[in-house]
Amino acid sequence: MSLKKGNSLLEILLVSTRLGLTSFGGPVAHLGYFYEEYVQKRKWIDEKSYADLVALCQFLPGPASSQVGIGIGVIRGGLLGGILAFLGFTAPSVIALVLLAMILQGLQINDSGWIHGLKIVAVAVVAHAVLGMAQKLTPDLNRKAIALLALVGTLMWQTAYTQVGLIILSGVAGLLIYKKHEIEQVDATLAFPISKRFAVMCLLVFFGLLVLLPIASEVTSIQWVTLFDSYYRSGSLVFGGGHVVLPLLEREFVPTGWLSKEEFLSGYGAAQAVPGPLFTFAAFIGAVINGWKGGILATVAIFLPAFLLVLGALPFWNMLRQNPKIKGALMGVNAAVVGILIAAFYQPIWTSSILAPIDFAFAAVLFSMLVYWKLPPWVVVITGAVGGSVIALI
């Protein structure tokens, strides 16, 4: 490995770890943090490519924000770069939740003031991301209309498959509206150091495990196989963000007696309190069942489908996005992503965070710190936590 390559990989690990330590607020907020760090600050990927990558990951089941991070890591540093980007972004919350499961089981922290402050931080971060993406991705009335319809559809029909359906419909609309649109030639072709053969192998492994793990669980009755199957299936069947995985995990582990409802709710509260992807809630469940080894097993199993899918899709991305017809479809899809992000900004981020006039005032202060004063996200996060604690005392 060359020195330059090694430095690049180290940079990926350090940057993604910092994001993993400071990215509060759920998947939509994570996309805002990624946009700030990877697109605007470091310029590892241009805005249109970032929007295309977000759209691609919205198509795939699993944690979209984690898949976007993996994809950017692959673009920057190959397969190892993707792995390091995933580890950096995920490890902080996994470690925190495993420790919480082992030493703080039963602690109810859902109503803590500092958690409420972190939710208000998410309002400021997502508002900034939505404004920036809307300006770039919905410049004309047609795309504004697509974004509006996606916004209305997402809020009116809140099911696991609504987002996927809206993205497909928006892609068809973009294809029809922009079929004669002149294709811009400024888009750089992104290099993916992953072969299509390896990508196909990843897709075969994904579907193979989805079919074979339940069979192996029934045949062997080995505990770790059964647990791996439960986590893997939960990670494979989630559309619409990390919050959708919670009812799947509840059905897998509470009725079967692996953990109590009280332990499940405590873990959910803890997952809201830590940065990083909400899928790491599985690490808490795994640690409750079988200590730190169970936490690692759960983390690997629930994120493995996302990893296999994004590696399987990325090598075919350039071919698709440079096709004129697909390009028009992506214009429609990108507009829909803006609408979906605005809908998510309202529900659940705004509705669960802005509960009183003082919350809105504090969100405006945090937004100004981020957008106008250009303060680092970690400063905004700390201010949000401290401010939330103060508000709780008022």
GROMACS .gro file of C-alpha atoms in nm:
model
  394
    1MET     CA    1   0.000   0.000   0.000
    2SER     CA    2   0.139   0.338  -0.100
    3LEU     CA    3   0.189   0.613   0.157
    4LYS     CA    4  -0.068   0.830  -0.022
    5LYS     CA    5  -0.321   0.549  -0.018
    6GLY     CA    6  -0.254   0.484   0.350
    7ASN     CA    7  -0.303   0.851   0.433
    8SER     CA    8  -0.630   0.854   0.238
    9LEU     CA    9  -0.759   0.551   0.429
   10LEU     CA   10  -0.658   0.704   0.760
   11GLU     CA   11  -0.838   1.023   0.665
   12ILE     CA   12  -1.154   0.825   0.582
   13LEU     CA   13  -1.141   0.653   0.922
   14LEU     CA   14  -1.079   0.976   1.114
   15VAL     CA   15  -1.346   1.178   0.934
   16SER     CA   16  -1.609   0.904   0.957
   17THR     CA   17  -1.528   0.848   1.326
   18ARG     CA   18  -1.579   1.216   1.398
   19LEU     CA   19  -1.914   1.196   1.220
   20GLY     CA   20  -1.995   0.885   1.421
   21LEU     CA   21  -1.928   1.077   1.741
   22THR     CA   22  -2.130   1.387   1.648
   23SER     CA   23  -2.410   1.281   1.408
   24PHE     CA   24  -2.721   1.291   1.625
   25GLY     CA   25  -3.080   1.297   1.505
   26GLY     CA   26  -3.146   0.991   1.291
   27PRO     CA   27  -3.094   0.904   0.924
   28VAL     CA   28  -3.221   1.228   0.771
   29ALA     CA   29  -2.996   1.431   0.999
   30HIS     CA   30  -2.705   1.200   0.910
   31LEU     CA   31  -2.752   1.284   0.542
   32GLY     CA   32  -2.730   1.650   0.643
   33TYR     CA   33  -2.405   1.592   0.831
   34PHE     CA   34  -2.265   1.393   0.535
   35TYR     CA   35  -2.363   1.670   0.297
   36GLU     CA   36  -2.180   1.927   0.510
   37GLU     CA   37  -1.866   1.717   0.555
   38TYR     CA   38  -1.824   1.515   0.235
   39VAL     CA   39  -1.980   1.746  -0.026
   40GLN     CA   40  -1.937   2.104   0.091
   41LYS     CA   41  -1.627   2.087   0.309
   42ARG     CA   42  -1.407   1.808   0.166
   43LYS     CA   43  -1.557   1.784  -0.185
   44TRP     CA   44  -1.501   1.408  -0.198
   45ILE     CA   45  -1.816   1.387  -0.410
   46ASP     CA   46  -2.007   1.652  -0.605
   47GLU     CA   47  -2.362   1.755  -0.517
   48LYS     CA   48  -2.534   1.577  -0.806
   49SER     CA   49  -2.344   1.256  -0.744
   50TYR     CA   50  -2.429   1.278  -0.376
   51ALA     CA   51  -2.797   1.323  -0.458
   52ASP     CA   52  -2.782   1.027  -0.700
   53LEU     CA   53  -2.615   0.814  -0.432
   54VAL     CA   54  -2.883   0.909  -0.178
   55ALA     CA   55  -3.151   0.816  -0.433
   56LEU     CA   56  -2.981   0.482  -0.502
   57CYS     CA   57  -2.964   0.399  -0.132
   58GLN     CA   58  -3.328   0.498  -0.087
   59PHE     CA   59  -3.412   0.224  -0.337
   60LEU     CA   60  -3.225  -0.036  -0.135
   61PRO     CA   61  -3.353  -0.190   0.188
   62GLY     CA   62  -3.148  -0.114   0.497
   63PRO     CA   63  -3.009   0.196   0.670
   64ALA     CA   64  -2.984   0.450   0.388
   65SER     CA   65  -2.749   0.688   0.571
   66SER     CA   66  -2.504   0.407   0.652
   67GLN     CA   67  -2.516   0.290   0.290
   68VAL     CA   68  -2.445   0.643   0.167
   69GLY     CA   69  -2.145   0.658   0.402
   70ILE     CA   70  -2.020   0.320   0.279
   71GLY     CA   71  -2.062   0.432  -0.081
   72ILE     CA   72  -1.863   0.751  -0.025
   73GLY     CA   73  -1.591   0.546   0.148
   74VAL     CA   74  -1.574   0.311  -0.151
   75ILE     CA   75  -1.553   0.604  -0.393
   76ARG     CA   76  -1.272   0.756  -0.188
   77GLY     CA   77  -1.072   0.447  -0.090
   78GLY     CA   78  -1.206   0.130  -0.249
   79LEU     CA   79  -1.349  -0.166  -0.058
   80LEU     CA   80  -1.126  -0.102   0.243
   81GLY     CA   81  -1.232   0.264   0.238
   82GLY     CA   82  -1.596   0.156   0.252
   83ILE     CA   83  -1.525  -0.075   0.546
   84LEU     CA   84  -1.337   0.198   0.734
   85ALA     CA   85  -1.610   0.454   0.665
   86PHE     CA   86  -1.865   0.210   0.805
   87LEU     CA   87  -1.655   0.124   1.112
   88GLY     CA   88  -1.582   0.488   1.193
   89PHE     CA   89  -1.946   0.594   1.164
   90THR     CA   90  -2.089   0.292   1.345
   91ALA     CA   91  -1.840   0.191   1.617
   92PRO     CA   92  -1.900   0.486   1.858
   93SER     CA   93  -2.271   0.415   1.899
   94VAL     CA   94  -2.215   0.037   1.910
   95ILE     CA   95  -1.962   0.074   2.193
   96ALA     CA   96  -2.188   0.316   2.381
   97LEU     CA   97  -2.496   0.096   2.350
   98VAL     CA   98  -2.312  -0.222   2.449
   99LEU     CA   99  -2.179  -0.048   2.759
  100LEU     CA  100  -2.522   0.092   2.839
  101ALA     CA  101  -2.676  -0.254   2.802
  102MET     CA  102  -2.422  -0.406   3.039
  103ILE     CA  103  -2.418  -0.143   3.316
  104LEU     CA  104  -2.731   0.071   3.280
  105GLN     CA  105  -3.010  -0.175   3.199
  106GLY     CA  106  -3.348  -0.046   3.309
  107LEU     CA  107  -3.243   0.319   3.324
  108GLN     CA  108  -3.520   0.532   3.178
  109ILE     CA  109  -3.366   0.832   3.002
  110ASN     CA  110  -3.632   0.904   2.739
  111ASP     CA  111  -3.737   1.232   2.902
  112SER     CA  112  -3.390   1.368   2.978
  113GLY     CA  113  -3.346   1.734   2.888
  114TRP     CA  114  -3.019   1.681   2.706
  115ILE     CA  115  -3.179   1.423   2.475
  116HIS     CA  116  -3.448   1.677   2.389
  117GLY     CA  117  -3.173   1.926   2.315
  118LEU     CA  118  -3.012   1.682   2.071
  119LYS     CA  119  -3.345   1.643   1.894
  120ILE     CA  120  -3.354   2.022   1.848
  121VAL     CA  121  -3.001   2.002   1.703
  122ALA     CA  122  -3.143   1.761   1.444
  123VAL     CA  123  -3.403   2.023   1.348
  124ALA     CA  124  -3.129   2.277   1.270
  125VAL     CA  125  -2.912   2.026   1.081
  126VAL     CA  126  -3.193   1.888   0.866
  127ALA     CA  127  -3.334   2.234   0.789
  128HIS     CA  128  -2.994   2.339   0.658
  129ALA     CA  129  -2.957   2.024   0.449
  130VAL     CA  130  -3.306   2.052   0.303
  131LEU     CA  131  -3.257   2.414   0.201
  132GLY     CA  132  -2.925   2.340   0.032
  133MET     CA  133  -3.050   2.035  -0.157
  134ALA     CA  134  -3.377   2.204  -0.261
  135GLN     CA  135  -3.190   2.493  -0.422
  136LYS     CA  136  -2.975   2.257  -0.629
  137LEU     CA  137  -3.217   1.976  -0.710
  138THR     CA  138  -3.549   2.156  -0.767
  139PRO     CA  139  -3.457   2.459  -0.981
  140ASP     CA  140  -3.762   2.448  -1.210
  141LEU     CA  141  -4.138   2.423  -1.159
  142ASN     CA  142  -4.163   2.063  -1.279
  143ARG     CA  143  -3.917   1.937  -1.020
  144LYS     CA  144  -4.073   2.157  -0.752
  145ALA     CA  145  -4.406   1.991  -0.834
  146ILE     CA  146  -4.250   1.643  -0.807
  147ALA     CA  147  -4.099   1.735  -0.471
  148LEU     CA  148  -4.435   1.870  -0.351
  149LEU     CA  149  -4.619   1.552  -0.453
  150ALA     CA  150  -4.354   1.339  -0.282
  151LEU     CA  151  -4.390   1.553   0.032
  152VAL     CA  152  -4.769   1.517   0.035
  153GLY     CA  153  -4.759   1.145  -0.044
  154THR     CA  154  -4.503   1.071   0.226
  155LEU     CA  155  -4.708   1.250   0.494
  156MET     CA  156  -5.047   1.117   0.384
  157TRP     CA  157  -4.952   0.750   0.344
  158GLN     CA  158  -4.697   0.659   0.607
  159THR     CA  159  -4.613   0.300   0.523
  160ALA     CA  160  -4.284   0.116   0.483
  161TYR     CA  161  -4.325   0.108   0.104
  162THR     CA  162  -4.450   0.462   0.040
  163GLN     CA  163  -4.103   0.607  -0.015
  164VAL     CA  164  -4.003   0.336  -0.259
  165GLY     CA  165  -4.328   0.377  -0.453
  166LEU     CA  166  -4.292   0.755  -0.468
  167ILE     CA  167  -3.933   0.728  -0.586
  168ILE     CA  168  -4.035   0.489  -0.863
  169LEU     CA  169  -4.325   0.714  -0.972
  170SER     CA  170  -4.100   1.021  -0.963
  171GLY     CA  171  -3.843   0.839  -1.174
  172VAL     CA  172  -4.110   0.763  -1.434
  173ALA     CA  173  -4.226   1.126  -1.425
  174GLY     CA  174  -3.868   1.250  -1.470
  175LEU     CA  175  -3.818   1.011  -1.761
  176LEU     CA  176  -4.129   1.143  -1.937
  177ILE     CA  177  -4.074   1.512  -1.861
  178TYR     CA  178  -3.700   1.527  -1.931
  179LYS     CA  179  -3.669   1.271  -2.212
  180LYS     CA  180  -3.563   1.552  -2.449
  181HIS     CA  181  -3.359   1.735  -2.187
  182GLU     CA  182  -3.004   1.806  -2.297
  183ILE     CA  183  -2.767   1.604  -2.083
  184GLU     CA  184  -2.501   1.806  -1.909
  185GLN     CA  185  -2.150   1.681  -1.977
  186VAL     CA  186  -1.994   1.823  -1.662
  187ASP     CA  187  -2.063   1.522  -1.442
  188ALA     CA  188  -1.746   1.339  -1.358
  189THR     CA  189  -1.747   0.963  -1.389
  190LEU     CA  190  -1.680   0.827  -1.045
  191ALA     CA  191  -1.429   0.547  -1.014
  192PHE     CA  192  -1.540   0.238  -0.825
  193PRO     CA  193  -1.249   0.001  -0.754
  194ILE     CA  194  -1.495  -0.289  -0.737
  195SER     CA  195  -1.552  -0.525  -1.028
  196LYS     CA  196  -1.898  -0.607  -1.157
  197ARG     CA  197  -1.819  -0.973  -1.098
  198PHE     CA  198  -1.756  -0.905  -0.730
  199ALA     CA  199  -2.075  -0.696  -0.718
  200VAL     CA  200  -2.280  -0.984  -0.857
  201MET     CA  201  -2.123  -1.215  -0.598
  202CYS     CA  202  -2.229  -0.975  -0.322
  203LEU     CA  203  -2.588  -0.978  -0.449
  204LEU     CA  204  -2.588  -1.358  -0.467
  205VAL     CA  205  -2.458  -1.380  -0.109
  206PHE     CA  206  -2.730  -1.137   0.007
  207PHE     CA  207  -3.014  -1.343  -0.139
  208GLY     CA  208  -2.848  -1.671  -0.048
  209LEU     CA  209  -2.825  -1.580   0.321
  210LEU     CA  210  -3.181  -1.449   0.320
  211VAL     CA  211  -3.303  -1.791   0.205
  212LEU     CA  212  -3.058  -2.023   0.383
  213LEU     CA  213  -3.035  -1.868   0.731
  214PRO     CA  214  -3.397  -1.947   0.830
  215ILE     CA  215  -3.347  -2.305   0.709
  216ALA     CA  216  -3.021  -2.336   0.904
  217SER     CA  217  -3.191  -2.197   1.213
  218GLU     CA  218  -3.468  -2.459   1.194
  219VAL     CA  219  -3.234  -2.748   1.118
  220THR     CA  220  -2.957  -2.680   1.368
  221SER     CA  221  -3.138  -2.503   1.657
  222ILE     CA  222  -2.804  -2.335   1.736
  223GLN     CA  223  -2.864  -2.015   1.933
  224TRP     CA  224  -2.618  -1.790   1.749
  225VAL     CA  225  -2.753  -1.905   1.411
  226THR     CA  226  -3.108  -1.824   1.521
  227LEU     CA  227  -3.002  -1.482   1.647
  228PHE     CA  228  -2.798  -1.408   1.334
  229ASP     CA  229  -3.100  -1.499   1.121
  230SER     CA  230  -3.328  -1.266   1.321
  231TYR     CA  231  -3.092  -0.971   1.291
  232TYR     CA  232  -3.014  -1.040   0.924
  233ARG     CA  233  -3.380  -1.062   0.821
  234SER     CA  234  -3.460  -0.744   1.015
  235GLY     CA  235  -3.180  -0.560   0.834
  236SER     CA  236  -3.285  -0.700   0.496
  237LEU     CA  237  -3.652  -0.604   0.504
  238VAL     CA  238  -3.641  -0.242   0.616
  239PHE     CA  239  -3.752   0.033   0.378
  240GLY     CA  240  -3.796   0.389   0.494
  241GLY     CA  241  -3.527   0.452   0.754
  242GLY     CA  242  -3.392   0.323   1.079
  243HIS     CA  243  -3.710   0.377   1.282
  244VAL     CA  244  -3.885   0.109   1.074
  245VAL     CA  245  -3.646  -0.156   1.211
  246LEU     CA  246  -3.771  -0.105   1.568
  247PRO     CA  247  -4.105  -0.290   1.531
  248LEU     CA  248  -3.927  -0.569   1.340
  249LEU     CA  249  -3.677  -0.616   1.622
  250GLU     CA  250  -3.952  -0.597   1.883
  251ARG     CA  251  -4.144  -0.879   1.713
  252GLU     CA  252  -3.829  -1.089   1.685
  253PHE     CA  253  -3.706  -1.061   2.044
  254VAL     CA  254  -3.976  -0.953   2.293
  255PRO     CA  255  -4.252  -1.214   2.233
  256THR     CA  256  -3.989  -1.490   2.215
  257GLY     CA  257  -3.856  -1.395   2.558
  258TRP     CA  258  -3.505  -1.295   2.454
  259LEU     CA  259  -3.554  -0.965   2.642
  260SER     CA  260  -3.834  -0.792   2.831
  261LYS     CA  261  -4.046  -0.506   2.702
  262GLU     CA  262  -3.888  -0.281   2.968
  263GLU     CA  263  -3.538  -0.368   2.846
  264PHE     CA  264  -3.648  -0.303   2.488
  265LEU     CA  265  -3.784   0.043   2.576
  266SER     CA  266  -3.472   0.129   2.776
  267GLY     CA  267  -3.259   0.036   2.476
  268TYR     CA  268  -3.473   0.250   2.250
  269GLY     CA  269  -3.421   0.547   2.481
  270ALA     CA  270  -3.047   0.482   2.482
  271ALA     CA  271  -3.041   0.457   2.101
  272GLN     CA  272  -3.199   0.803   2.079
  273ALA     CA  273  -2.929   0.939   2.308
  274VAL     CA  274  -2.624   0.827   2.110
  275PRO     CA  275  -2.500   0.947   1.768
  276GLY     CA  276  -2.475   0.728   1.462
  277PRO     CA  277  -2.722   0.494   1.290
  278LEU     CA  278  -3.033   0.378   1.475
  279PHE     CA  279  -2.965   0.023   1.352
  280THR     CA  280  -2.704   0.001   1.629
  281PHE     CA  281  -2.998  -0.051   1.864
  282ALA     CA  282  -2.945  -0.416   1.769
  283ALA     CA  283  -2.610  -0.401   1.952
  284PHE     CA  284  -2.797  -0.316   2.273
  285ILE     CA  285  -3.029  -0.615   2.224
  286GLY     CA  286  -2.735  -0.842   2.149
  287ALA     CA  287  -2.549  -0.726   2.460
  288VAL     CA  288  -2.855  -0.782   2.680
  289ILE     CA  289  -2.885  -1.137   2.549
  290ASN     CA  290  -2.519  -1.240   2.541
  291GLY     CA  291  -2.286  -0.964   2.657
  292TRP     CA  292  -2.038  -0.784   2.431
  293LYS     CA  293  -2.004  -1.087   2.202
  294GLY     CA  294  -2.378  -1.071   2.141
  295GLY     CA  295  -2.347  -0.700   2.064
  296ILE     CA  296  -2.083  -0.765   1.798
  297LEU     CA  297  -2.285  -1.052   1.647
  298ALA     CA  298  -2.594  -0.832   1.628
  299THR     CA  299  -2.403  -0.543   1.467
  300VAL     CA  300  -2.246  -0.762   1.199
  301ALA     CA  301  -2.570  -0.943   1.120
  302ILE     CA  302  -2.801  -0.641   1.094
  303PHE     CA  303  -2.560  -0.431   0.884
  304LEU     CA  304  -2.438  -0.713   0.657
  305PRO     CA  305  -2.737  -0.688   0.418
  306ALA     CA  306  -2.680  -0.313   0.374
  307PHE     CA  307  -2.313  -0.372   0.301
  308LEU     CA  308  -2.379  -0.647   0.046
  309LEU     CA  309  -2.648  -0.445  -0.132
  310VAL     CA  310  -2.452  -0.123  -0.167
  311LEU     CA  311  -2.141  -0.309  -0.287
  312GLY     CA  312  -2.359  -0.501  -0.530
  313ALA     CA  313  -2.519  -0.185  -0.672
  314LEU     CA  314  -2.231   0.066  -0.689
  315PRO     CA  315  -2.035  -0.077  -0.986
  316PHE     CA  316  -2.345  -0.048  -1.205
  317TRP     CA  317  -2.419   0.309  -1.096
  318ASN     CA  318  -2.209   0.496  -1.354
  319MET     CA  319  -2.358   0.295  -1.640
  320LEU     CA  320  -2.708   0.381  -1.522
  321ARG     CA  321  -2.657   0.747  -1.432
  322GLN     CA  322  -2.482   0.832  -1.764
  323ASN     CA  323  -2.766   0.685  -1.971
  324PRO     CA  324  -2.977   0.978  -2.104
  325LYS     CA  325  -3.306   0.809  -2.016
  326ILE     CA  326  -3.186   0.712  -1.670
  327LYS     CA  327  -3.052   1.065  -1.628
  328GLY     CA  328  -3.398   1.209  -1.677
  329ALA     CA  329  -3.541   0.958  -1.433
  330LEU     CA  330  -3.277   1.052  -1.175
  331MET     CA  331  -3.373   1.419  -1.210
  332GLY     CA  332  -3.724   1.322  -1.105
  333VAL     CA  333  -3.596   1.092  -0.829
  334ASN     CA  334  -3.367   1.360  -0.687
  335ALA     CA  335  -3.660   1.602  -0.671
  336ALA     CA  336  -3.864   1.337  -0.488
  337VAL     CA  337  -3.581   1.290  -0.238
  338VAL     CA  338  -3.610   1.660  -0.152
  339GLY     CA  339  -3.983   1.617  -0.086
  340ILE     CA  340  -3.923   1.306   0.124
  341LEU     CA  341  -3.658   1.489   0.327
  342ILE     CA  342  -3.897   1.779   0.392
  343ALA     CA  343  -4.165   1.532   0.503
  344ALA     CA  344  -3.917   1.364   0.738
  345PHE     CA  345  -3.816   1.707   0.864
  346TYR     CA  346  -4.174   1.758   0.976
  347GLN     CA  347  -4.250   1.402   1.090
  348PRO     CA  348  -4.086   1.278   1.306
  349ILE     CA  349  -3.810   1.538   1.355
  350TRP     CA  350  -4.012   1.859   1.401
  351THR     CA  351  -4.313   1.701   1.573
  352SER     CA  352  -4.098   1.521   1.831
  353SER     CA  353  -3.862   1.814   1.894
  354ILE     CA  354  -4.044   2.150   1.873
  355LEU     CA  355  -4.296   2.120   2.156
  356ALA     CA  356  -4.301   2.481   2.282
  357PRO     CA  357  -4.206   2.833   2.166
  358ILE     CA  358  -3.876   2.811   2.353
  359ASP     CA  359  -3.785   2.501   2.151
  360PHE     CA  360  -3.839   2.691   1.825
  361ALA     CA  361  -3.633   2.983   1.953
  362PHE     CA  362  -3.349   2.749   2.052
  363ALA     CA  363  -3.366   2.574   1.712
  364ALA     CA  364  -3.331   2.914   1.542
  365VAL     CA  365  -3.020   2.986   1.749
  366LEU     CA  366  -2.865   2.649   1.662
  367PHE     CA  367  -2.953   2.697   1.293
  368SER     CA  368  -2.781   3.037   1.295
  369MET     CA  369  -2.474   2.889   1.465
  370LEU     CA  370  -2.450   2.625   1.194
  371VAL     CA  371  -2.542   2.826   0.885
  372TYR     CA  372  -2.441   3.186   0.947
  373TRP     CA  373  -2.161   3.163   1.202
  374LYS     CA  374  -2.024   2.845   1.041
  375LEU     CA  375  -1.946   2.680   1.373
  376PRO     CA  376  -1.837   2.313   1.370
  377PRO     CA  377  -2.121   2.058   1.411
  378TRP     CA  378  -1.974   1.927   1.738
  379VAL     CA  379  -2.004   2.274   1.890
  380VAL     CA  380  -2.369   2.287   1.786
  381VAL     CA  381  -2.425   1.938   1.931
  382ILE     CA  382  -2.274   2.029   2.269
  383THR     CA  383  -2.469   2.355   2.276
  384GLY     CA  384  -2.787   2.162   2.199
  385ALA     CA  385  -2.729   1.911   2.480
  386VAL     CA  386  -2.649   2.183   2.736
  387GLY     CA  387  -2.934   2.404   2.617
  388GLY     CA  388  -3.182   2.115   2.633
  389SER     CA  389  -3.083   2.049   2.994
  390VAL     CA  390  -3.135   2.416   3.078
  391ILE     CA  391  -3.474   2.428   2.904
  392ALA     CA  392  -3.585   2.124   3.106
  393LEU     CA  393  -3.523   2.322   3.426
  394ILE     CA  394  -3.729   2.622   3.318
   0.00000   0.00000   0.00000
